[in-house]
Amino acid sequence: MKKYEVSAIKEGTVIDQIASRSTFKVANILNIQGIDQVVLIGYNLSSKKLGSKGIIKIEGKLLTQEEVNKISLIAPDATVNIIKDSEVVEKFKVAIPDSIEEFLKCFNPNCVSNHQNVQSRFHVINKNPIRIRCHYCERHMGEDDIELV
Amino acid sequence: MISLKNKDIISILDVTKEEILYILDISKRMEEEGSSDILKGKVLANLFFEPSTRTRLSFETAMKRLGGQVVGFDELGTTSTVKGESLRDSVKIIEGYCDIIVLRHFLEGASRLTADSVSIPVINGGDGASQHPTQTFVDLYTIKKVKGGLENLSIGFLGDLKYGRTSHSLAYAMSNFGAEMYFISPPSLRIPKDYLEELESRNVTYHEVESLDEVSSKLDILYCTRIQKERFSDPVEYEKVRGVYKLSKFVMDELDVKDDLKILHPLPRVDEMDESLDDTSYAVYFQQAHSGIPVRETLLATVLGAIQ
């Protein structure tokens, strides 16, 4: 039997291949403090691909598309595994969408989207490394500028 | 077949090279032909949430010279914004009164929001430190006129490249024409990384320097801008950089420059350009200011579909 550094779960979701530094940002996206079920977090685990990775396992949880989109911006290499009866029944890599609406805040304090009741909107101009352009003020944002709301 | 009918003019990034050349060709025709009544019965709403003289008056003149009418305001105090009305509500109401909107606003992206909110065409008259596309058409028209074309020029941008929206828009536009660019500014007013990234994606060769004399001999065009006091939140920071560049006839005599160098400036100037420069062969900024009328006539007439 495979030995896990972080224990297995029976039903739920495993988010793997998170760059270590982004692990707790992903945990925040998933609002794990509000979850009653078992949550297992591995941090600074060795990874051939990333060097050092994080992993989050949540019992009884399926991700929404919005959560997957948010994770893709913070952890573009992450994979999502759906677990049923302790088996992986579905596995996919998060994908950065071509445009992003609503859940990001423009970092430009003078952008109209920060002053008027308007849904923020961004166009993805580069996926790796991530660069997005505000639909309104046209300012570019990179990974460090991204602020989820 | 190029048609700009109902097109919003928000950012120079939305405009193709072919559309730029089309607008400049029509502008030349407008300048040669003078007044007409092709916009008779049309109403322009000039919505200026931030002070402007040149842009507002030149749009007003352009509209009237083509037989159209103008409504609008030029200060926030007379609008429903002070009562708390959202920009979207304001422009959705105003679109019922007019055929086209020209908007200037202190918030970046306000023109895009307006264009997304109304079904009539919107022209960005400058929003915050973002873009000022109509000034860019004026700049391009002037450069084409004084240089005989736009291809493969060396252009220097001097002054406030951080907040200077006219420099940002012109750099984007000139990237269509194989320009080599020199960004000359103090370190605190360097052109933002966003713009350089966009230029890199368009394979533009550019250089960033602090002093004009390092690059003056290479330039065909020097685009000079004012250091804008109103964009500084900290007056101390403004005082540190004001007057850092001062062009004058004396300075130009001392510099190694091409004989046919031309200096543009979107005006108003403060102390970055001395009046002694005005009578030199380099100065074309008043000619540039006067080009505002045919260019804005063209933009109004083409997006309203009066010229196709």
Short mmCIF file of C-alpha atoms in Angstrom, two decimals:
data_model
loop_
_atom_site.label_atom_id
_atom_site.label_comp_id
_atom_site.label_asym_id
_atom_site.label_seq_id
_atom_site.Cartn_x
_atom_site.Cartn_y
_atom_site.Cartn_z
CA MET A 1 0.00 0.00 0.00
CA LYS A 2 1.22 3.47 -0.91
CA LYS A 3 2.48 5.44 2.07
CA TYR A 4 1.23 9.03 2.09
CA GLU A 5 2.99 11.94 3.76
CA VAL A 6 -0.51 13.31 4.37
CA SER A 7 -3.14 10.73 5.21
CA ALA A 8 -5.66 9.67 2.57
CA ILE A 9 -9.30 10.69 2.60
CA LYS A 10 -12.26 8.52 1.70
CA GLU A 11 -14.62 10.91 -0.10
CA GLY A 12 -13.84 14.44 -1.18
CA THR A 13 -11.19 16.46 -3.00
CA VAL A 14 -7.40 16.52 -2.98
CA ILE A 15 -5.66 19.57 -4.35
CA ASP A 16 -2.09 18.62 -5.17
CA GLN A 17 0.91 20.31 -6.80
CA ILE A 18 0.36 23.62 -5.06
CA ALA A 19 3.59 25.66 -4.91
CA SER A 20 4.44 25.67 -1.17
CA ARG A 21 4.25 29.45 -0.84
CA SER A 22 0.68 29.39 -2.19
CA THR A 23 -0.65 26.60 0.03
CA PHE A 24 -2.31 28.78 2.64
CA LYS A 25 -3.63 31.19 0.02
CA VAL A 26 -5.46 28.22 -1.52
CA ALA A 27 -6.67 27.22 1.95
CA ASN A 28 -8.08 30.73 2.33
CA ILE A 29 -9.86 30.53 -1.02
CA LEU A 30 -11.57 27.35 0.19
CA ASN A 31 -12.46 28.99 3.50
CA ILE A 32 -11.41 25.87 5.38
CA GLN A 33 -12.00 27.46 8.75
CA GLY A 34 -15.69 27.26 7.98
CA ILE A 35 -15.59 23.56 7.08
CA ASP A 36 -16.79 20.98 9.65
CA GLN A 37 -15.28 17.96 7.87
CA VAL A 38 -11.71 16.68 8.07
CA VAL A 39 -9.12 18.89 6.34
CA LEU A 40 -5.51 17.74 5.94
CA ILE A 41 -2.82 20.16 4.85
CA GLY A 42 0.69 19.18 3.83
CA TYR A 43 3.28 21.92 3.45
CA ASN A 44 6.87 21.94 2.17
CA LEU A 45 6.58 18.41 0.83
CA SER A 46 9.17 17.32 -1.70
CA SER A 47 8.09 17.52 -5.31
CA LYS A 48 10.01 16.54 -8.44
CA LYS A 49 8.10 19.12 -10.45
CA LEU A 50 7.93 22.07 -8.06
CA GLY A 51 10.82 21.34 -5.68
CA SER A 52 8.57 22.02 -2.73
CA LYS A 53 4.82 21.65 -2.77
CA GLY A 54 1.68 21.86 -0.71
CA ILE A 55 -1.32 19.53 -0.68
CA ILE A 56 -4.81 20.04 0.72
CA LYS A 57 -7.25 17.18 1.30
CA ILE A 58 -10.83 17.96 2.23
CA GLU A 59 -13.29 15.27 3.20
CA GLY A 60 -16.77 15.59 1.67
CA LYS A 61 -16.06 18.64 -0.50
CA LEU A 62 -16.42 19.22 -4.25
CA LEU A 63 -14.98 22.44 -5.65
CA THR A 64 -17.12 24.98 -7.48
CA GLN A 65 -15.93 26.32 -10.85
CA GLU A 66 -15.30 29.69 -9.21
CA GLU A 67 -13.05 28.06 -6.61
CA VAL A 68 -11.14 26.23 -9.36
CA ASN A 69 -10.71 29.50 -11.28
CA LYS A 70 -9.45 31.27 -8.17
CA ILE A 71 -6.98 28.48 -7.40
CA SER A 72 -5.68 28.61 -11.00
CA LEU A 73 -4.54 32.20 -10.43
CA ILE A 74 -2.75 31.46 -7.16
CA ALA A 75 -1.47 27.97 -7.95
CA PRO A 76 -1.39 27.49 -11.74
CA ASP A 77 0.24 24.03 -11.48
CA ALA A 78 -2.32 22.61 -9.07
CA THR A 79 -4.17 19.39 -9.84
CA VAL A 80 -7.58 18.51 -8.48
CA ASN A 81 -8.39 14.89 -7.61
CA ILE A 82 -11.94 13.80 -6.85
CA ILE A 83 -11.95 10.89 -4.40
CA LYS A 84 -14.74 8.32 -4.00
CA ASP A 85 -14.38 5.17 -1.86
CA SER A 86 -10.71 6.08 -1.35
CA GLU A 87 -10.09 5.95 -5.11
CA VAL A 88 -9.31 8.80 -7.51
CA VAL A 89 -12.32 8.88 -9.85
CA GLU A 90 -11.42 12.13 -11.64
CA LYS A 91 -8.23 14.15 -11.95
CA PHE A 92 -7.67 17.42 -13.74
CA LYS A 93 -5.22 20.31 -13.79
CA VAL A 94 -6.62 23.74 -12.99
CA ALA A 95 -6.79 25.99 -16.05
CA ILE A 96 -6.60 29.76 -16.07
CA PRO A 97 -9.68 31.13 -17.86
CA ASP A 98 -9.30 33.65 -20.73
CA SER A 99 -11.22 36.27 -18.83
CA ILE A 100 -11.98 36.72 -15.16
CA GLU A 101 -14.99 38.43 -13.67
CA GLU A 102 -16.08 39.36 -10.21
CA PHE A 103 -13.67 37.69 -7.76
CA LEU A 104 -10.59 39.88 -8.30
CA LYS A 105 -9.95 43.44 -7.27
CA CYS A 106 -8.01 45.80 -9.53
CA PHE A 107 -4.86 46.91 -7.73
CA ASN A 108 -5.08 50.41 -9.20
CA PRO A 109 -6.69 52.62 -6.53
CA ASN A 110 -7.77 55.08 -9.22
CA CYS A 111 -9.54 52.45 -11.35
CA VAL A 112 -13.23 53.11 -11.87
CA SER A 113 -13.99 49.53 -10.77
CA ASN A 114 -12.84 50.44 -7.24
CA HIS A 115 -15.11 53.48 -7.02
CA GLN A 116 -18.33 52.58 -8.80
CA ASN A 117 -20.70 49.68 -8.25
CA VAL A 118 -19.28 47.70 -11.14
CA GLN A 119 -18.19 44.09 -11.44
CA SER A 120 -14.44 43.86 -11.96
CA ARG A 121 -13.31 42.28 -15.21
CA PHE A 122 -9.87 41.19 -16.43
CA HIS A 123 -8.42 39.82 -19.65
CA VAL A 124 -5.69 37.19 -19.29
CA ILE A 125 -2.76 38.27 -21.48
CA ASN A 126 -0.27 35.64 -20.33
CA LYS A 127 -0.87 32.42 -18.42
CA ASN A 128 2.63 31.50 -17.30
CA PRO A 129 3.72 33.67 -15.62
CA ILE A 130 0.24 35.03 -15.04
CA ARG A 131 -0.38 38.57 -16.36
CA ILE A 132 -3.85 40.02 -16.51
CA ARG A 133 -5.15 43.36 -17.83
CA CYS A 134 -7.99 45.27 -16.20
CA HIS A 135 -10.85 45.68 -18.67
CA TYR A 136 -11.43 49.22 -17.43
CA CYS A 137 -8.12 50.93 -16.61
CA GLU A 138 -5.94 48.56 -18.71
CA ARG A 139 -3.34 48.24 -15.95
CA HIS A 140 -1.46 44.94 -15.88
CA MET A 141 -1.32 42.74 -12.80
CA GLY A 142 1.02 39.84 -12.02
CA GLU A 143 0.84 37.10 -9.39
CA ASP A 144 2.02 39.41 -6.60
CA ASP A 145 -0.60 42.04 -7.41
CA ILE A 146 -3.55 39.68 -7.48
CA GLU A 147 -6.00 40.27 -4.66
CA LEU A 148 -8.97 37.94 -4.43
CA VAL A 149 -12.27 39.21 -3.07
CA MET B 1 -13.52 48.54 -46.40
CA ILE B 2 -12.90 50.46 -43.18
CA SER B 3 -15.89 51.80 -41.28
CA LEU B 4 -15.78 53.37 -37.85
CA LYS B 5 -19.55 53.81 -37.60
CA ASN B 6 -20.71 53.29 -33.98
CA LYS B 7 -17.16 52.42 -32.87
CA ASP B 8 -16.18 53.60 -29.41
CA ILE B 9 -12.82 55.38 -29.30
CA ILE B 10 -11.62 54.40 -25.83
CA SER B 11 -8.06 53.14 -26.08
CA ILE B 12 -5.48 53.24 -28.82
CA LEU B 13 -5.16 49.48 -28.23
CA ASP B 14 -8.62 49.06 -29.82
CA VAL B 15 -7.57 50.75 -33.07
CA THR B 16 -5.76 48.99 -35.92
CA LYS B 17 -2.94 50.46 -37.99
CA GLU B 18 -5.31 50.62 -40.98
CA GLU B 19 -7.90 52.51 -38.92
CA ILE B 20 -5.23 54.97 -37.74
CA LEU B 21 -4.14 55.68 -41.31
CA TYR B 22 -7.77 56.00 -42.40
CA ILE B 23 -8.46 58.55 -39.65
CA LEU B 24 -5.35 60.54 -40.61
CA ASP B 25 -6.32 60.54 -44.31
CA ILE B 26 -9.83 61.80 -43.55
CA SER B 27 -8.38 64.41 -41.18
CA LYS B 28 -6.27 65.81 -44.00
CA ARG B 29 -9.39 66.03 -46.16
CA MET B 30 -11.26 67.76 -43.32
CA GLU B 31 -8.50 70.32 -42.94
CA GLU B 32 -8.51 71.07 -46.67
CA GLU B 33 -12.29 71.22 -47.07
CA GLY B 34 -13.19 73.29 -43.96
CA SER B 35 -16.71 73.57 -42.56
CA SER B 36 -19.76 71.63 -43.71
CA ASP B 37 -23.14 70.52 -42.37
CA ILE B 38 -22.68 66.75 -42.41
CA LEU B 39 -23.56 66.50 -38.71
CA LYS B 40 -26.65 68.71 -38.90
CA GLY B 41 -29.29 67.45 -36.47
CA LYS B 42 -26.75 65.55 -34.37
CA VAL B 43 -26.04 66.39 -30.73
CA LEU B 44 -22.75 65.85 -28.90
CA ALA B 45 -22.75 65.56 -25.11
CA ASN B 46 -19.44 66.86 -23.77
CA LEU B 47 -19.23 65.31 -20.29
CA PHE B 48 -16.19 66.74 -18.53
CA PHE B 49 -15.90 65.49 -14.95
CA GLU B 50 -12.37 66.94 -14.85
CA PRO B 51 -11.25 70.37 -16.07
CA SER B 52 -10.07 70.73 -19.66
CA THR B 53 -9.96 73.62 -22.03
CA ARG B 54 -8.30 72.35 -25.16
CA THR B 55 -10.03 68.98 -25.54
CA ARG B 56 -13.47 70.31 -24.62
CA LEU B 57 -13.31 73.40 -26.81
CA SER B 58 -11.84 71.58 -29.78
CA PHE B 59 -14.60 68.96 -29.68
CA GLU B 60 -17.17 71.71 -29.38
CA THR B 61 -15.68 73.63 -32.29
CA ALA B 62 -15.36 70.48 -34.38
CA MET B 63 -19.00 69.54 -33.80
CA LYS B 64 -20.27 73.05 -34.59
CA ARG B 65 -18.14 73.37 -37.72
CA LEU B 66 -19.84 70.25 -39.05
CA GLY B 67 -23.33 71.63 -38.34
CA GLY B 68 -23.97 69.73 -35.10
CA GLN B 69 -24.94 70.92 -31.64
CA VAL B 70 -23.30 70.53 -28.25
CA VAL B 71 -24.62 70.06 -24.72
CA GLY B 72 -22.69 69.18 -21.58
CA PHE B 73 -20.86 70.36 -18.52
CA ASP B 74 -17.29 70.96 -17.47
CA GLU B 75 -17.33 70.80 -13.71
CA LEU B 76 -18.44 68.17 -11.27
CA GLY B 77 -20.35 70.65 -9.11
CA THR B 78 -23.15 71.05 -11.64
CA THR B 79 -23.84 67.34 -12.06
CA SER B 80 -25.93 64.74 -10.25
CA THR B 81 -22.67 63.04 -9.25
CA VAL B 82 -22.53 65.38 -6.25
CA LYS B 83 -25.95 63.97 -5.25
CA GLY B 84 -24.42 60.50 -5.30
CA GLU B 85 -25.59 59.33 -8.71
CA SER B 86 -23.44 56.59 -10.25
CA LEU B 87 -21.59 57.25 -13.48
CA ARG B 88 -23.51 54.44 -15.15
CA ASP B 89 -26.88 55.97 -14.26
CA SER B 90 -25.74 59.44 -15.35
CA VAL B 91 -24.61 58.32 -18.80
CA LYS B 92 -27.61 56.04 -19.35
CA ILE B 93 -29.85 59.05 -18.82
CA ILE B 94 -27.73 61.40 -20.92
CA GLU B 95 -27.61 58.97 -23.86
CA GLY B 96 -31.30 59.75 -24.35
CA TYR B 97 -30.43 63.40 -25.00
CA CYS B 98 -27.66 63.02 -27.56
CA ASP B 99 -26.11 61.02 -30.41
CA ILE B 100 -22.54 60.76 -29.16
CA ILE B 101 -20.68 61.23 -25.86
CA VAL B 102 -17.22 62.64 -25.27
CA LEU B 103 -16.16 61.89 -21.71
CA ARG B 104 -13.32 63.13 -19.57
CA HIS B 105 -13.10 61.70 -16.07
CA PHE B 106 -10.65 61.60 -13.17
CA LEU B 107 -11.11 57.82 -12.74
CA GLU B 108 -9.18 55.46 -15.00
CA GLY B 109 -11.44 53.24 -17.07
CA ALA B 110 -14.46 55.57 -16.75
CA SER B 111 -14.74 55.81 -20.54
CA ARG B 112 -14.77 52.03 -20.94
CA LEU B 113 -17.48 51.78 -18.28
CA THR B 114 -19.48 54.43 -20.11
CA ALA B 115 -19.08 52.68 -23.46
CA ASP B 116 -20.22 49.39 -21.89
CA SER B 117 -23.26 51.13 -20.41
CA VAL B 118 -24.71 52.99 -23.40
CA SER B 119 -25.55 52.08 -26.99
CA ILE B 120 -24.42 55.33 -28.62
CA PRO B 121 -20.72 55.82 -29.49
CA VAL B 122 -18.37 57.10 -26.78
CA ILE B 123 -15.09 58.92 -27.28
CA ASN B 124 -12.57 58.97 -24.44
CA GLY B 125 -11.47 62.56 -23.84
CA GLY B 126 -8.91 61.40 -21.25
CA ASP B 127 -9.49 59.33 -18.14
CA GLY B 128 -7.20 59.71 -15.15
CA ALA B 129 -3.61 58.76 -15.93
CA SER B 130 -4.81 56.13 -18.39
CA GLN B 131 -5.31 56.87 -22.09
CA HIS B 132 -6.08 59.95 -24.16
CA PRO B 133 -6.62 58.51 -27.64
CA THR B 134 -7.89 61.62 -29.41
CA GLN B 135 -4.77 63.55 -28.43
CA THR B 136 -2.82 60.65 -29.90
CA PHE B 137 -4.55 61.04 -33.26
CA VAL B 138 -3.66 64.73 -33.13
CA ASP B 139 -0.04 63.82 -32.35
CA LEU B 140 0.10 61.24 -35.14
CA TYR B 141 -1.47 63.66 -37.62
CA THR B 142 1.16 66.27 -36.74
CA ILE B 143 4.05 63.82 -36.95
CA LYS B 144 2.85 62.52 -40.34
CA LYS B 145 2.51 66.06 -41.59
CA VAL B 146 5.92 67.33 -40.47
CA LYS B 147 7.84 64.14 -41.25
CA GLY B 148 5.99 63.09 -44.41
CA GLY B 149 5.18 59.69 -42.91
CA LEU B 150 5.11 57.62 -39.73
CA GLU B 151 7.32 54.65 -40.53
CA ASN B 152 10.64 53.91 -38.82
CA LEU B 153 11.06 57.11 -36.79
CA SER B 154 13.13 57.56 -33.65
CA ILE B 155 10.98 59.19 -31.04
CA GLY B 156 11.99 60.49 -27.61
CA PHE B 157 9.42 60.86 -24.83
CA LEU B 158 10.54 63.44 -22.28
CA GLY B 159 9.17 64.32 -18.84
CA ASP B 160 6.45 62.66 -16.80
CA LEU B 161 6.24 59.20 -18.29
CA LYS B 162 4.62 57.71 -15.20
CA TYR B 163 1.38 59.68 -15.25
CA GLY B 164 1.57 61.20 -18.74
CA ARG B 165 -1.27 59.47 -20.54
CA THR B 166 -0.52 61.14 -23.88
CA SER B 167 2.93 59.53 -23.91
CA HIS B 168 1.44 56.11 -23.11
CA SER B 169 -1.10 56.32 -25.92
CA LEU B 170 1.39 57.70 -28.45
CA ALA B 171 3.94 54.97 -27.66
CA TYR B 172 1.29 52.30 -28.28
CA ALA B 173 0.25 53.96 -31.53
CA MET B 174 3.82 54.39 -32.82
CA SER B 175 4.48 50.70 -32.15
CA ASN B 176 2.46 50.06 -35.33
CA PHE B 177 5.00 51.95 -37.40
CA GLY B 178 8.38 50.45 -36.48
CA ALA B 179 9.40 53.34 -34.23
CA GLU B 180 12.48 53.14 -32.00
CA MET B 181 11.61 54.72 -28.66
CA TYR B 182 13.65 56.60 -26.05
CA PHE B 183 12.00 57.17 -22.68
CA ILE B 184 13.71 60.08 -20.95
CA SER B 185 12.60 60.76 -17.38
CA PRO B 186 13.79 61.02 -13.78
CA PRO B 187 13.75 57.60 -12.03
CA SER B 188 10.61 58.45 -10.07
CA LEU B 189 8.64 59.22 -13.25
CA ARG B 190 9.66 56.29 -15.42
CA ILE B 191 7.13 54.74 -17.77
CA PRO B 192 5.19 52.00 -15.91
CA LYS B 193 6.16 48.39 -16.50
CA ASP B 194 2.73 47.60 -18.01
CA TYR B 195 3.41 49.82 -20.99
CA LEU B 196 6.88 48.41 -21.53
CA GLU B 197 5.48 44.88 -21.46
CA GLU B 198 2.91 45.80 -24.07
CA LEU B 199 5.65 47.37 -26.24
CA GLU B 200 7.84 44.29 -25.82
CA SER B 201 4.97 42.10 -26.98
CA ARG B 202 4.90 44.26 -30.11
CA ASN B 203 8.67 43.87 -30.64
CA VAL B 204 9.41 47.55 -30.11
CA THR B 205 13.05 48.56 -29.54
CA TYR B 206 13.14 50.98 -26.63
CA HIS B 207 15.66 52.60 -24.29
CA GLU B 208 15.18 54.19 -20.87
CA VAL B 209 17.54 57.07 -19.98
CA GLU B 210 17.62 59.97 -17.54
CA SER B 211 19.18 62.72 -19.62
CA LEU B 212 18.25 64.07 -23.01
CA ASP B 213 21.82 64.66 -24.15
CA GLU B 214 22.51 60.90 -24.03
CA VAL B 215 20.13 60.32 -26.93
CA SER B 216 19.32 63.71 -28.52
CA SER B 217 21.34 63.09 -31.70
CA LYS B 218 19.26 60.03 -32.56
CA LEU B 219 15.83 61.64 -32.43
CA ASP B 220 13.48 62.54 -35.30
CA ILE B 221 10.73 63.53 -32.87
CA LEU B 222 10.92 64.75 -29.28
CA TYR B 223 7.61 64.42 -27.47
CA CYS B 224 7.78 66.66 -24.44
CA THR B 225 5.22 66.56 -21.63
CA ARG B 226 4.40 68.59 -18.56
CA ILE B 227 5.02 67.17 -15.10
CA GLN B 228 1.45 67.17 -13.87
CA LYS B 229 1.14 68.60 -10.38
CA GLU B 230 -2.45 67.35 -10.08
CA ARG B 231 -1.37 63.70 -10.35
CA PHE B 232 0.91 63.86 -7.28
CA SER B 233 -0.65 62.98 -3.93
CA ASP B 234 2.51 64.19 -2.15
CA PRO B 235 3.52 67.81 -2.94
CA VAL B 236 7.07 67.07 -1.75
CA GLU B 237 7.43 64.47 -4.48
CA TYR B 238 6.23 67.03 -7.05
CA GLU B 239 8.75 69.62 -5.88
CA LYS B 240 11.56 67.08 -6.26
CA VAL B 241 10.93 66.64 -9.98
CA ARG B 242 9.39 69.92 -11.18
CA GLY B 243 11.57 71.76 -13.59
CA VAL B 244 13.96 68.82 -13.97
CA TYR B 245 13.92 69.30 -17.75
CA LYS B 246 13.90 72.78 -19.29
CA LEU B 247 14.07 73.11 -23.04
CA SER B 248 14.99 76.46 -24.53
CA LYS B 249 16.64 77.82 -27.66
CA PHE B 250 19.90 77.96 -25.71
CA VAL B 251 19.61 74.31 -24.63
CA MET B 252 18.80 73.22 -28.18
CA ASP B 253 21.81 75.14 -29.53
CA GLU B 254 24.03 73.28 -27.08
CA LEU B 255 22.59 69.84 -27.78
CA ASP B 256 23.67 67.59 -30.61
CA VAL B 257 20.42 67.17 -32.56
CA LYS B 258 19.32 66.47 -36.12
CA ASP B 259 18.49 69.60 -38.13
CA ASP B 260 15.04 68.29 -38.89
CA LEU B 261 14.19 67.29 -35.32
CA LYS B 262 10.65 68.32 -34.43
CA ILE B 263 9.40 68.96 -30.89
CA LEU B 264 5.81 68.20 -29.99
CA HIS B 265 3.99 68.95 -26.75
CA PRO B 266 0.30 68.30 -25.97
CA LEU B 267 0.22 71.61 -24.01
CA PRO B 268 -0.35 73.28 -21.63
CA ARG B 269 3.30 73.80 -20.73
CA VAL B 270 4.60 75.07 -17.42
CA ASP B 271 8.35 75.48 -17.19
CA GLU B 272 9.59 72.53 -19.25
CA MET B 273 9.65 74.56 -22.49
CA ASP B 274 10.81 78.15 -22.65
CA GLU B 275 9.10 80.57 -25.03
CA SER B 276 12.46 81.14 -26.73
CA LEU B 277 11.94 77.74 -28.33
CA ASP B 278 8.73 78.82 -30.09
CA ASP B 279 10.41 80.50 -33.07
CA THR B 280 12.91 77.74 -33.76
CA SER B 281 12.47 75.26 -36.61
CA TYR B 282 12.05 72.49 -34.03
CA ALA B 283 8.80 73.75 -32.52
CA VAL B 284 5.59 72.35 -33.99
CA TYR B 285 3.41 72.31 -30.88
CA PHE B 286 1.12 75.14 -31.89
CA GLN B 287 0.59 73.53 -35.27
CA GLN B 288 -0.12 70.34 -33.30
CA ALA B 289 -2.75 72.13 -31.17
CA HIS B 290 -4.50 73.46 -34.27
CA SER B 291 -4.67 69.97 -35.74
CA GLY B 292 -7.08 69.13 -32.94
CA ILE B 293 -9.99 70.49 -34.97
CA PRO B 294 -9.75 68.44 -38.21
CA VAL B 295 -8.83 65.31 -36.27
CA ARG B 296 -11.77 65.63 -33.88
CA GLU B 297 -14.09 66.54 -36.78
CA THR B 298 -13.00 63.27 -38.37
CA LEU B 299 -13.60 61.22 -35.24
CA LEU B 300 -17.08 62.68 -34.74
CA ALA B 301 -18.07 62.31 -38.39
CA THR B 302 -16.76 58.77 -38.82
CA VAL B 303 -18.21 57.24 -35.64
CA LEU B 304 -21.53 58.96 -36.33
CA GLY B 305 -21.50 57.41 -39.79
CA ALA B 306 -21.55 60.72 -41.70
CA ILE B 307 -18.38 59.64 -43.51
CA GLN B 308 -18.07 56.02 -44.60
#
